mmCIF file of C-alpha atoms in Angstrom:
data_model
loop_
_atom_site.group_PDB
_atom_site.id
_atom_site.type_symbol
_atom_site.label_atom_id
_atom_site.label_comp_id
_atom_site.label_asym_id
_atom_site.label_seq_id
_atom_site.Cartn_x
_atom_site.Cartn_y
_atom_site.Cartn_z
ATOM 1 C CA UNK A 1 -33.031 26.005 6.035
ATOM 2 C CA UNK A 2 -29.382 26.691 7.656
ATOM 3 C CA UNK A 3 -27.188 29.786 6.307
ATOM 4 C CA UNK A 4 -23.943 28.008 7.531
ATOM 5 C CA UNK A 5 -21.799 25.926 4.686
ATOM 6 C CA UNK A 6 -19.916 22.769 5.602
ATOM 7 C CA UNK A 7 -17.447 22.766 3.059
ATOM 8 C CA UNK A 8 -14.749 22.052 5.436
ATOM 9 C CA UNK A 9 -16.427 18.771 6.904
ATOM 10 C CA UNK A 10 -15.915 15.040 5.664
ATOM 11 C CA UNK A 11 -17.830 12.499 4.049
ATOM 12 C CA UNK A 12 -19.059 10.828 7.019
ATOM 13 C CA UNK A 13 -20.297 14.175 8.566
ATOM 14 C CA UNK A 14 -23.120 13.877 5.446
ATOM 15 C CA UNK A 15 -23.677 10.230 5.870
ATOM 16 C CA UNK A 16 -24.474 10.191 9.400
ATOM 17 C CA UNK A 17 -26.739 13.390 8.810
ATOM 18 C CA UNK A 18 -28.954 11.575 6.784
ATOM 19 C CA UNK A 19 -28.569 8.005 8.582
ATOM 20 C CA UNK A 20 -27.033 6.185 5.893
ATOM 21 C CA UNK A 21 -24.587 3.758 7.680
ATOM 22 C CA UNK A 22 -20.745 3.223 6.658
ATOM 23 C CA UNK A 23 -19.619 -0.413 6.868
ATOM 24 C CA UNK A 24 -16.338 -0.454 9.298
ATOM 25 C CA UNK A 25 -15.134 -3.370 7.654
ATOM 26 C CA UNK A 26 -15.904 -5.738 4.519
ATOM 27 C CA UNK A 27 -17.892 -8.474 5.202
ATOM 28 C CA UNK A 28 -18.358 -12.112 2.813
ATOM 29 C CA UNK A 29 -21.476 -10.248 0.862
ATOM 30 C CA UNK A 30 -19.625 -7.327 0.249
ATOM 31 C CA UNK A 31 -16.334 -9.590 -0.783
ATOM 32 C CA UNK A 32 -18.969 -11.424 -3.457
ATOM 33 C CA UNK A 33 -20.883 -8.362 -4.513
ATOM 34 C CA UNK A 34 -17.539 -6.467 -5.212
ATOM 35 C CA UNK A 35 -15.978 -9.438 -7.348
ATOM 36 C CA UNK A 36 -18.866 -10.143 -9.334
ATOM 37 C CA UNK A 37 -19.409 -6.066 -10.208
ATOM 38 C CA UNK A 38 -15.644 -5.785 -11.020
ATOM 39 C CA UNK A 39 -15.953 -8.949 -13.041
ATOM 40 C CA UNK A 40 -18.802 -7.659 -15.013
ATOM 41 C CA UNK A 41 -16.999 -3.989 -15.024
ATOM 42 C CA UNK A 42 -14.126 -5.846 -16.767
ATOM 43 C CA UNK A 43 -16.650 -7.482 -19.249
ATOM 44 C CA UNK A 44 -18.283 -4.188 -20.248
ATOM 45 C CA UNK A 45 -14.996 -2.648 -20.758
ATOM 46 C CA UNK A 46 -13.873 -5.086 -23.375
ATOM 47 C CA UNK A 47 -17.005 -6.038 -25.167
ATOM 48 C CA UNK A 48 -17.697 -2.370 -25.795
ATOM 49 C CA UNK A 49 -14.060 -1.897 -27.008
ATOM 50 C CA UNK A 50 -14.466 -4.872 -29.389
ATOM 51 C CA UNK A 51 -17.509 -3.090 -30.633
ATOM 52 C CA UNK A 52 -15.097 0.223 -31.213
ATOM 53 C CA UNK A 53 -12.680 -1.726 -32.803
ATOM 54 C CA UNK A 54 -14.918 -3.327 -35.213
ATOM 55 C CA UNK A 55 -16.384 0.062 -36.139
ATOM 56 C CA UNK A 56 -13.079 1.526 -36.772
ATOM 57 C CA UNK A 57 -11.785 -1.633 -39.080
ATOM 58 C CA UNK A 58 -14.588 -2.471 -40.834
ATOM 59 C CA UNK A 59 -15.019 0.351 -43.565
ATOM 60 C CA UNK A 60 -18.712 -0.785 -44.132
ATOM 61 C CA UNK A 61 -19.522 0.587 -40.757
ATOM 62 C CA UNK A 62 -17.958 4.014 -41.881
ATOM 63 C CA UNK A 63 -21.754 5.803 -41.848
ATOM 64 C CA UNK A 64 -23.013 8.517 -39.176
ATOM 65 C CA UNK A 65 -25.035 5.713 -37.582
ATOM 66 C CA UNK A 66 -22.558 3.501 -36.844
ATOM 67 C CA UNK A 67 -20.153 6.117 -35.472
ATOM 68 C CA UNK A 68 -22.705 7.051 -33.361
ATOM 69 C CA UNK A 69 -23.573 3.532 -32.135
ATOM 70 C CA UNK A 70 -19.321 3.723 -31.631
ATOM 71 C CA UNK A 71 -19.691 6.635 -29.384
ATOM 72 C CA UNK A 72 -22.581 4.736 -27.594
ATOM 73 C CA UNK A 73 -20.315 2.010 -26.987
ATOM 74 C CA UNK A 74 -17.433 4.346 -25.683
ATOM 75 C CA UNK A 75 -19.995 5.747 -23.391
ATOM 76 C CA UNK A 76 -20.883 1.908 -22.255
ATOM 77 C CA UNK A 77 -16.843 1.592 -21.979
ATOM 78 C CA UNK A 78 -16.451 4.757 -19.884
ATOM 79 C CA UNK A 79 -19.582 3.097 -17.612
ATOM 80 C CA UNK A 80 -17.708 0.244 -17.126
ATOM 81 C CA UNK A 81 -14.857 1.858 -15.923
ATOM 82 C CA UNK A 82 -16.760 4.260 -13.507
ATOM 83 C CA UNK A 83 -18.647 1.196 -11.953
ATOM 84 C CA UNK A 84 -15.047 -0.459 -11.228
ATOM 85 C CA UNK A 85 -13.923 2.662 -9.603
ATOM 86 C CA UNK A 86 -16.958 2.818 -7.455
ATOM 87 C CA UNK A 87 -16.435 -0.880 -6.496
ATOM 88 C CA UNK A 88 -12.801 -0.205 -5.453
ATOM 89 C CA UNK A 89 -14.130 3.048 -3.292
ATOM 90 C CA UNK A 90 -17.288 1.752 -1.515
ATOM 91 C CA UNK A 91 -17.671 -0.159 1.565
ATOM 92 C CA UNK A 92 -15.428 0.696 4.402
ATOM 93 C CA UNK A 93 -13.372 2.666 2.101
ATOM 94 C CA UNK A 94 -16.087 5.419 1.850
ATOM 95 C CA UNK A 95 -14.898 6.899 4.957
ATOM 96 C CA UNK A 96 -11.134 7.447 3.492
ATOM 97 C CA UNK A 97 -12.581 9.473 0.334
ATOM 98 C CA UNK A 98 -12.212 13.282 0.433
ATOM 99 C CA UNK A 99 -15.145 15.284 -0.868
ATOM 100 C CA UNK A 100 -13.585 15.897 -3.757
ATOM 101 C CA UNK A 101 -12.867 12.525 -4.504
ATOM 102 C CA UNK A 102 -16.376 11.332 -3.635
ATOM 103 C CA UNK A 103 -17.727 14.023 -5.757
ATOM 104 C CA UNK A 104 -15.290 12.511 -8.775
ATOM 105 C CA UNK A 105 -17.043 8.951 -7.932
ATOM 106 C CA UNK A 106 -20.460 10.242 -8.484
ATOM 107 C CA UNK A 107 -19.590 12.467 -11.733
ATOM 108 C CA UNK A 108 -18.084 9.305 -13.883
ATOM 109 C CA UNK A 109 -21.472 7.635 -13.262
ATOM 110 C CA UNK A 110 -23.296 11.082 -14.182
ATOM 111 C CA UNK A 111 -21.391 11.498 -17.222
ATOM 112 C CA UNK A 112 -21.600 7.906 -18.559
ATOM 113 C CA UNK A 113 -25.180 8.395 -18.166
ATOM 114 C CA UNK A 114 -25.926 11.560 -19.793
ATOM 115 C CA UNK A 115 -23.483 10.588 -22.838
ATOM 116 C CA UNK A 116 -25.485 7.682 -23.552
ATOM 117 C CA UNK A 117 -28.967 9.233 -23.280
ATOM 118 C CA UNK A 118 -27.214 12.116 -25.380
ATOM 119 C CA UNK A 119 -26.033 9.885 -27.806
ATOM 120 C CA UNK A 120 -29.380 7.821 -27.871
ATOM 121 C CA UNK A 121 -31.177 11.346 -28.438
ATOM 122 C CA UNK A 122 -28.963 11.724 -31.272
ATOM 123 C CA UNK A 123 -29.625 8.851 -32.998
ATOM 124 C CA UNK A 124 -33.188 9.066 -32.678
ATOM 125 C CA UNK A 125 -33.000 12.152 -34.629
ATOM 126 C CA UNK A 126 -30.834 10.811 -37.060
ATOM 127 C CA UNK A 127 -32.523 7.954 -37.915
ATOM 128 C CA UNK A 128 -35.672 10.293 -37.757
ATOM 129 C CA UNK A 129 -34.301 12.843 -40.601
ATOM 130 C CA UNK A 130 -33.129 9.875 -42.618
ATOM 131 C CA UNK A 131 -35.613 7.490 -43.182
ATOM 132 C CA UNK A 132 -38.618 10.228 -43.559
ATOM 133 C CA UNK A 133 -36.404 10.219 -46.661
ATOM 134 C CA UNK A 134 -36.281 6.867 -47.270
ATOM 135 C CA UNK A 135 -32.634 6.395 -47.312
ATOM 136 C CA UNK A 136 -30.116 3.893 -45.241
ATOM 137 C CA UNK A 137 -27.346 6.630 -44.214
ATOM 138 C CA UNK A 138 -27.925 10.205 -43.853
ATOM 139 C CA UNK A 139 -25.839 12.594 -45.795
ATOM 140 C CA UNK A 140 -24.300 14.658 -42.537
ATOM 141 C CA UNK A 141 -20.398 15.306 -42.991
ATOM 142 C CA UNK A 142 -17.641 13.724 -40.926
ATOM 143 C CA UNK A 143 -17.392 17.172 -39.653
ATOM 144 C CA UNK A 144 -20.789 17.124 -38.723
ATOM 145 C CA UNK A 145 -20.579 13.842 -37.009
ATOM 146 C CA UNK A 146 -17.311 14.568 -34.759
ATOM 147 C CA UNK A 147 -18.899 18.055 -33.707
ATOM 148 C CA UNK A 148 -21.782 15.977 -32.566
ATOM 149 C CA UNK A 149 -19.819 13.348 -30.729
ATOM 150 C CA UNK A 150 -18.156 16.409 -28.927
ATOM 151 C CA UNK A 151 -20.972 17.986 -27.977
ATOM 152 C CA UNK A 152 -22.546 14.580 -26.358
ATOM 153 C CA UNK A 153 -19.440 14.317 -24.334
ATOM 154 C CA UNK A 154 -19.317 17.976 -23.322
ATOM 155 C CA UNK A 155 -22.901 18.123 -22.183
ATOM 156 C CA UNK A 156 -22.023 14.654 -20.036
ATOM 157 C CA UNK A 157 -19.064 16.574 -18.474
ATOM 158 C CA UNK A 158 -21.017 19.435 -17.822
ATOM 159 C CA UNK A 159 -23.902 17.231 -15.829
ATOM 160 C CA UNK A 160 -21.175 15.543 -13.984
ATOM 161 C CA UNK A 161 -19.452 18.891 -12.610
ATOM 162 C CA UNK A 162 -22.881 20.436 -11.723
ATOM 163 C CA UNK A 163 -23.460 18.570 -8.664
ATOM 164 C CA UNK A 164 -19.994 19.421 -7.080
ATOM 165 C CA UNK A 165 -19.428 23.001 -8.252
ATOM 166 C CA UNK A 166 -23.323 24.623 -8.138
ATOM 167 C CA UNK A 167 -25.684 22.002 -7.182
ATOM 168 C CA UNK A 168 -25.086 20.081 -3.700
ATOM 169 C CA UNK A 169 -26.486 20.253 -0.086
ATOM 170 C CA UNK A 170 -23.471 21.471 1.385
ATOM 171 C CA UNK A 171 -24.942 24.953 2.452
ATOM 172 C CA UNK A 172 -28.495 23.108 2.946
ATOM 173 C CA UNK A 173 -28.333 20.082 4.754
ATOM 174 C CA UNK A 174 -31.895 19.483 4.965
ATOM 175 C CA UNK A 175 -31.893 19.172 1.089
ATOM 176 C CA UNK A 176 -29.451 16.343 1.473
ATOM 177 C CA UNK A 177 -30.111 12.715 -0.799
ATOM 178 C CA UNK A 178 -30.296 9.787 1.738
ATOM 179 C CA UNK A 179 -28.916 7.749 -1.760
ATOM 180 C CA UNK A 180 -25.897 10.266 -2.446
ATOM 181 C CA UNK A 181 -25.917 11.960 0.836
ATOM 182 C CA UNK A 182 -23.795 15.196 -0.829
ATOM 183 C CA UNK A 183 -25.840 15.305 -3.492
ATOM 184 C CA UNK A 184 -29.099 18.348 -3.515
ATOM 185 C CA UNK A 185 -32.276 16.330 -3.742
ATOM 186 C CA UNK A 186 -33.535 19.035 -5.936
ATOM 187 C CA UNK A 187 -30.796 18.011 -8.456
ATOM 188 C CA UNK A 188 -31.348 14.374 -8.490
ATOM 189 C CA UNK A 189 -35.282 14.888 -9.075
ATOM 190 C CA UNK A 190 -34.038 17.218 -11.959
ATOM 191 C CA UNK A 191 -31.526 14.958 -13.361
ATOM 192 C CA UNK A 192 -34.313 11.970 -13.066
ATOM 193 C CA UNK A 193 -37.154 14.178 -14.303
ATOM 194 C CA UNK A 194 -34.991 15.024 -17.202
ATOM 195 C CA UNK A 195 -33.586 11.352 -18.602
ATOM 196 C CA UNK A 196 -37.300 10.398 -17.998
ATOM 197 C CA UNK A 197 -38.442 13.049 -20.250
ATOM 198 C CA UNK A 198 -35.784 12.237 -23.006
ATOM 199 C CA UNK A 199 -36.812 8.436 -22.750
ATOM 200 C CA UNK A 200 -40.243 9.472 -23.596
ATOM 201 C CA UNK A 201 -39.181 11.597 -26.437
ATOM 202 C CA UNK A 202 -37.259 8.867 -28.110
ATOM 203 C CA UNK A 203 -40.008 6.877 -27.847
ATOM 204 C CA UNK A 204 -42.046 9.295 -29.450
ATOM 205 C CA UNK A 205 -39.522 9.709 -32.340
ATOM 206 C CA UNK A 206 -39.495 5.733 -32.919
ATOM 207 C CA UNK A 207 -42.803 5.260 -32.879
ATOM 208 C CA UNK A 208 -43.530 8.080 -35.292
ATOM 209 C CA UNK A 209 -40.409 6.460 -37.602
ATOM 210 C CA UNK A 210 -42.167 2.991 -37.215
ATOM 211 C CA UNK A 211 -45.708 4.211 -38.202
ATOM 212 C CA UNK A 212 -43.815 6.264 -41.035
ATOM 213 C CA UNK A 213 -42.080 2.977 -42.565
ATOM 214 C CA UNK A 214 -45.466 0.987 -42.151
ATOM 215 C CA UNK A 215 -47.837 3.539 -43.985
ATOM 216 C CA UNK A 216 -45.101 4.098 -46.770
ATOM 217 C CA UNK A 217 -44.526 0.202 -47.028
ATOM 218 C CA UNK A 218 -48.659 0.330 -48.139
ATOM 219 C CA UNK A 219 -47.958 2.587 -50.747
ATOM 220 C CA UNK A 220 -45.039 0.672 -52.444
ATOM 221 C CA UNK A 221 -45.367 -2.410 -54.808
ATOM 222 C CA UNK A 222 -42.423 -2.748 -56.508
ATOM 223 C CA UNK A 223 -39.572 -5.271 -55.035
ATOM 224 C CA UNK A 224 -36.810 -2.952 -55.162
ATOM 225 C CA UNK A 225 -39.019 -0.705 -52.654
ATOM 226 C CA UNK A 226 -39.920 -3.479 -50.216
ATOM 227 C CA UNK A 227 -36.097 -4.566 -50.162
ATOM 228 C CA UNK A 228 -35.367 -1.033 -49.155
ATOM 229 C CA UNK A 229 -37.806 -0.720 -46.486
ATOM 230 C CA UNK A 230 -37.334 -4.269 -44.903
ATOM 231 C CA UNK A 231 -33.444 -3.024 -44.783
ATOM 232 C CA UNK A 232 -34.278 0.120 -42.647
ATOM 233 C CA UNK A 233 -37.120 -1.805 -40.577
ATOM 234 C CA UNK A 234 -34.312 -4.232 -39.699
ATOM 235 C CA UNK A 235 -31.641 -1.844 -38.976
ATOM 236 C CA UNK A 236 -34.475 0.149 -36.870
ATOM 237 C CA UNK A 237 -35.627 -3.118 -34.610
ATOM 238 C CA UNK A 238 -31.652 -3.433 -34.058
ATOM 239 C CA UNK A 239 -31.608 0.015 -32.848
ATOM 240 C CA UNK A 240 -34.752 0.047 -30.949
ATOM 241 C CA UNK A 241 -33.585 -2.790 -28.889
ATOM 242 C CA UNK A 242 -30.800 -0.915 -27.893
ATOM 243 C CA UNK A 243 -32.948 1.908 -26.364
ATOM 244 C CA UNK A 244 -35.560 -0.724 -24.978
ATOM 245 C CA UNK A 245 -32.639 -2.451 -23.354
ATOM 246 C CA UNK A 246 -31.379 1.160 -21.616
ATOM 247 C CA UNK A 247 -35.141 2.445 -20.405
ATOM 248 C CA UNK A 248 -35.743 -0.931 -19.129
ATOM 249 C CA UNK A 249 -32.176 -1.153 -17.338
ATOM 250 C CA UNK A 250 -32.098 2.843 -16.237
ATOM 251 C CA UNK A 251 -35.869 3.295 -15.336
ATOM 252 C CA UNK A 252 -35.654 1.721 -12.215
ATOM 253 C CA UNK A 253 -32.696 3.703 -10.591
ATOM 254 C CA UNK A 254 -34.408 7.149 -12.069
ATOM 255 C CA UNK A 255 -37.423 6.395 -10.384
ATOM 256 C CA UNK A 256 -35.732 5.595 -6.961
ATOM 257 C CA UNK A 257 -33.985 9.040 -7.124
ATOM 258 C CA UNK A 258 -37.413 10.409 -7.744
ATOM 259 C CA UNK A 259 -38.513 8.581 -4.647
ATOM 260 C CA UNK A 260 -35.234 9.906 -2.712
ATOM 261 C CA UNK A 261 -36.205 13.440 -3.870
ATOM 262 C CA UNK A 262 -40.242 13.594 -3.321
ATOM 263 C CA UNK A 263 -40.520 11.325 -0.119
ATOM 264 C CA UNK A 264 -39.360 12.208 3.261
ATOM 265 C CA UNK A 265 -35.915 10.610 4.312
ATOM 266 C CA UNK A 266 -38.022 7.896 6.495
ATOM 267 C CA UNK A 267 -40.405 7.064 4.376
ATOM 268 C CA UNK A 268 -38.174 6.459 1.277
ATOM 269 C CA UNK A 269 -37.378 2.891 0.385
ATOM 270 C CA UNK A 270 -34.400 4.254 -1.768
ATOM 271 C CA UNK A 271 -31.643 3.093 0.144
ATOM 272 C CA UNK A 272 -33.395 -0.437 0.251
ATOM 273 C CA UNK A 273 -33.146 -0.915 -3.418
ATOM 274 C CA UNK A 274 -30.248 1.520 -4.656
ATOM 275 C CA UNK A 275 -27.715 -1.002 -5.177
ATOM 276 C CA UNK A 276 -30.062 -3.642 -6.987
ATOM 277 C CA UNK A 277 -30.872 -0.732 -9.343
ATOM 278 C CA UNK A 278 -27.212 0.126 -9.954
ATOM 279 C CA UNK A 279 -26.416 -3.341 -10.389
ATOM 280 C CA UNK A 280 -29.164 -3.418 -13.223
ATOM 281 C CA UNK A 281 -27.864 -0.482 -14.959
ATOM 282 C CA UNK A 282 -24.691 -1.806 -15.107
ATOM 283 C CA UNK A 283 -25.575 -5.137 -17.095
ATOM 284 C CA UNK A 284 -27.224 -2.351 -19.563
ATOM 285 C CA UNK A 285 -23.262 -1.634 -20.598
ATOM 286 C CA UNK A 286 -23.036 -5.370 -21.657
ATOM 287 C CA UNK A 287 -26.415 -5.661 -23.207
ATOM 288 C CA UNK A 288 -25.449 -3.648 -26.516
ATOM 289 C CA UNK A 289 -22.638 -5.704 -27.690
ATOM 290 C CA UNK A 290 -24.598 -8.978 -27.095
ATOM 291 C CA UNK A 291 -27.353 -7.010 -29.499
ATOM 292 C CA UNK A 292 -25.150 -6.404 -32.065
ATOM 293 C CA UNK A 293 -23.771 -9.981 -32.062
ATOM 294 C CA UNK A 294 -27.380 -11.266 -32.394
ATOM 295 C CA UNK A 295 -29.005 -8.915 -34.465
ATOM 296 C CA UNK A 296 -25.803 -7.869 -37.294
ATOM 297 C CA UNK A 297 -24.928 -10.724 -39.170
ATOM 298 C CA UNK A 298 -21.769 -8.125 -40.385
ATOM 299 C CA UNK A 299 -20.929 -7.282 -36.727
ATOM 300 C CA UNK A 300 -20.908 -10.766 -35.999
ATOM 301 C CA UNK A 301 -17.861 -11.642 -38.774
ATOM 302 C CA UNK A 302 -16.368 -8.779 -37.905
ATOM 303 C CA UNK A 303 -15.840 -9.638 -34.155
ATOM 304 C CA UNK A 304 -14.771 -13.353 -35.144
ATOM 305 C CA UNK A 305 -12.102 -11.613 -37.358
ATOM 306 C CA UNK A 306 -10.655 -9.867 -34.476
ATOM 307 C CA UNK A 307 -11.034 -12.571 -32.380
ATOM 308 C CA UNK A 308 -9.253 -14.680 -34.482
ATOM 309 C CA UNK A 309 -6.616 -12.234 -35.138
ATOM 310 C CA UNK A 310 -6.136 -12.331 -31.176
ATOM 311 C CA UNK A 311 -5.926 -15.704 -31.071
ATOM 312 C CA UNK A 312 -3.194 -15.994 -33.778
ATOM 313 C CA UNK A 313 -1.339 -13.470 -32.082
ATOM 314 C CA UNK A 314 -1.422 -14.907 -28.687
ATOM 315 C CA UNK A 315 0.005 -18.522 -29.980
ATOM 316 C CA UNK A 316 2.557 -16.627 -31.616
ATOM 317 C CA UNK A 317 1.975 -16.991 -35.374
ATOM 318 C CA UNK A 318 2.997 -14.684 -37.937
ATOM 319 C CA UNK A 319 0.579 -11.706 -37.356
ATOM 320 C CA UNK A 320 -1.869 -11.532 -40.492
ATOM 321 C CA UNK A 321 -3.750 -8.493 -42.261
ATOM 322 C CA UNK A 322 -7.279 -8.680 -40.561
ATOM 323 C CA UNK A 323 -9.474 -10.038 -42.996
ATOM 324 C CA UNK A 324 -12.124 -7.802 -42.491
ATOM 325 C CA UNK A 325 -12.469 -6.200 -45.588
ATOM 326 C CA UNK A 326 -11.512 -9.148 -47.676
ATOM 327 C CA UNK A 327 -13.918 -11.414 -46.434
ATOM 328 C CA UNK A 328 -16.656 -8.904 -45.683
ATOM 329 C CA UNK A 329 -19.810 -9.901 -47.912
ATOM 330 C CA UNK A 330 -20.791 -8.306 -50.846
ATOM 331 C CA UNK A 331 -22.651 -4.605 -50.702
ATOM 332 C CA UNK A 332 -26.168 -6.604 -51.646
ATOM 333 C CA UNK A 333 -25.352 -9.051 -48.339
ATOM 334 C CA UNK A 334 -24.597 -6.333 -46.151
ATOM 335 C CA UNK A 335 -27.637 -6.023 -43.588
ATOM 336 C CA UNK A 336 -29.715 -8.196 -45.226
ATOM 337 C CA UNK A 337 -29.261 -6.407 -48.970
ATOM 338 C CA UNK A 338 -31.014 -7.972 -51.939
ATOM 339 C CA UNK A 339 -28.735 -7.956 -55.050
ATOM 340 C CA UNK A 340 -31.462 -6.087 -56.965
ATOM 341 C CA UNK A 341 -31.761 -3.303 -54.589
ATOM 342 C CA UNK A 342 -29.095 -1.231 -56.408
ATOM 343 C CA UNK A 343 -30.776 1.887 -56.151
ATOM 344 C CA UNK A 344 -30.004 1.795 -52.287
ATOM 345 C CA UNK A 345 -26.484 1.611 -53.012
ATOM 346 C CA UNK A 346 -26.233 4.213 -55.745
ATOM 347 C CA UNK A 347 -28.122 6.760 -53.665
ATOM 348 C CA UNK A 348 -25.664 6.165 -51.150
ATOM 349 C CA UNK A 349 -22.688 7.386 -53.142
ATOM 350 C CA UNK A 350 -21.246 11.050 -52.653
ATOM 351 C CA UNK A 351 -17.954 12.493 -53.057
ATOM 352 C CA UNK A 352 -15.664 12.021 -50.447
ATOM 353 C CA UNK A 353 -13.680 15.590 -51.343
ATOM 354 C CA UNK A 354 -16.967 17.303 -49.955
ATOM 355 C CA UNK A 355 -16.605 15.464 -46.267
ATOM 356 C CA UNK A 356 -19.428 13.182 -47.489
ATOM 357 C CA UNK A 357 -19.942 9.355 -46.854
ATOM 358 C CA UNK A 358 -18.674 7.095 -49.487
ATOM 359 C CA UNK A 359 -19.742 3.239 -49.925
ATOM 360 C CA UNK A 360 -16.271 1.363 -49.908
ATOM 361 C CA UNK A 361 -15.431 -0.485 -53.017
ATOM 362 C CA UNK A 362 -15.250 -4.112 -53.047
#
């Protein structure tokens, strides 16, 4: 292990050290990949922006679980911007990056992944706490939800800063990663294991929730309880699909990082597959809005209202109030509620003066 540090070297120096080539010119394949990448990034930003607007404008989504899903959309939107930045600063342009700009390029992706994982973990804990008491929405105050969301982003920013500030290979060239040449291989192992462990914990939490709901449904015979359980299960299925898509799309990339950290540089296939794994991870940020559209009728109606409003504005017609709240279904129709399931809504009414969540009046 060398005791000298290379803080004043260029990015090219570290790439050459690990044997990772930087093309001198763009080729047709690069142009196609970047064009597709930027197109997907644009779709990611627009789709998740629509999810955030839908949750903000429709009062029926003003509950902790939906605010956390909105924060998840914010993380995906941030991921789309991060991928766009990566596409615009890759290939031959990598040579022109200073070490600071190179670290920022990687930190943006680190922040978006960490925020997404932390947010999914928060959703899992919230669902466990709520459903084990057989409620649809938790009693968390608005202040606690805001603090939770702020904590998620603080954790993401910290993880994004760690490689550039503390844990890199500038003073230990033998520890340099072949995938991210300025990153420490030990840091990538730590980061990958931490995220995979988070995935495992979330899967355990959701498995416990499903078994709990299934066990509870066996001991209830009333129509109200059955409708209540079915509503909870429907929402759980949607969230589980979001978690499943995230795990499927991100696990290959995390395994690649593990292989890069554990295997010798000449034996690691990480460089051959990193671009494909990154493309799969990018597509994940586009999956969640699709899941919401397919699974949630109320979200679907809200999307249509937003698009209709934009279309009317685009053709120069007089802007009308967004008909989200007026055209929204009754409480009993939202998320598949049955009209006889009165107690489900009654249990959710709280005093807004205490910072609680209140079901909007129709």
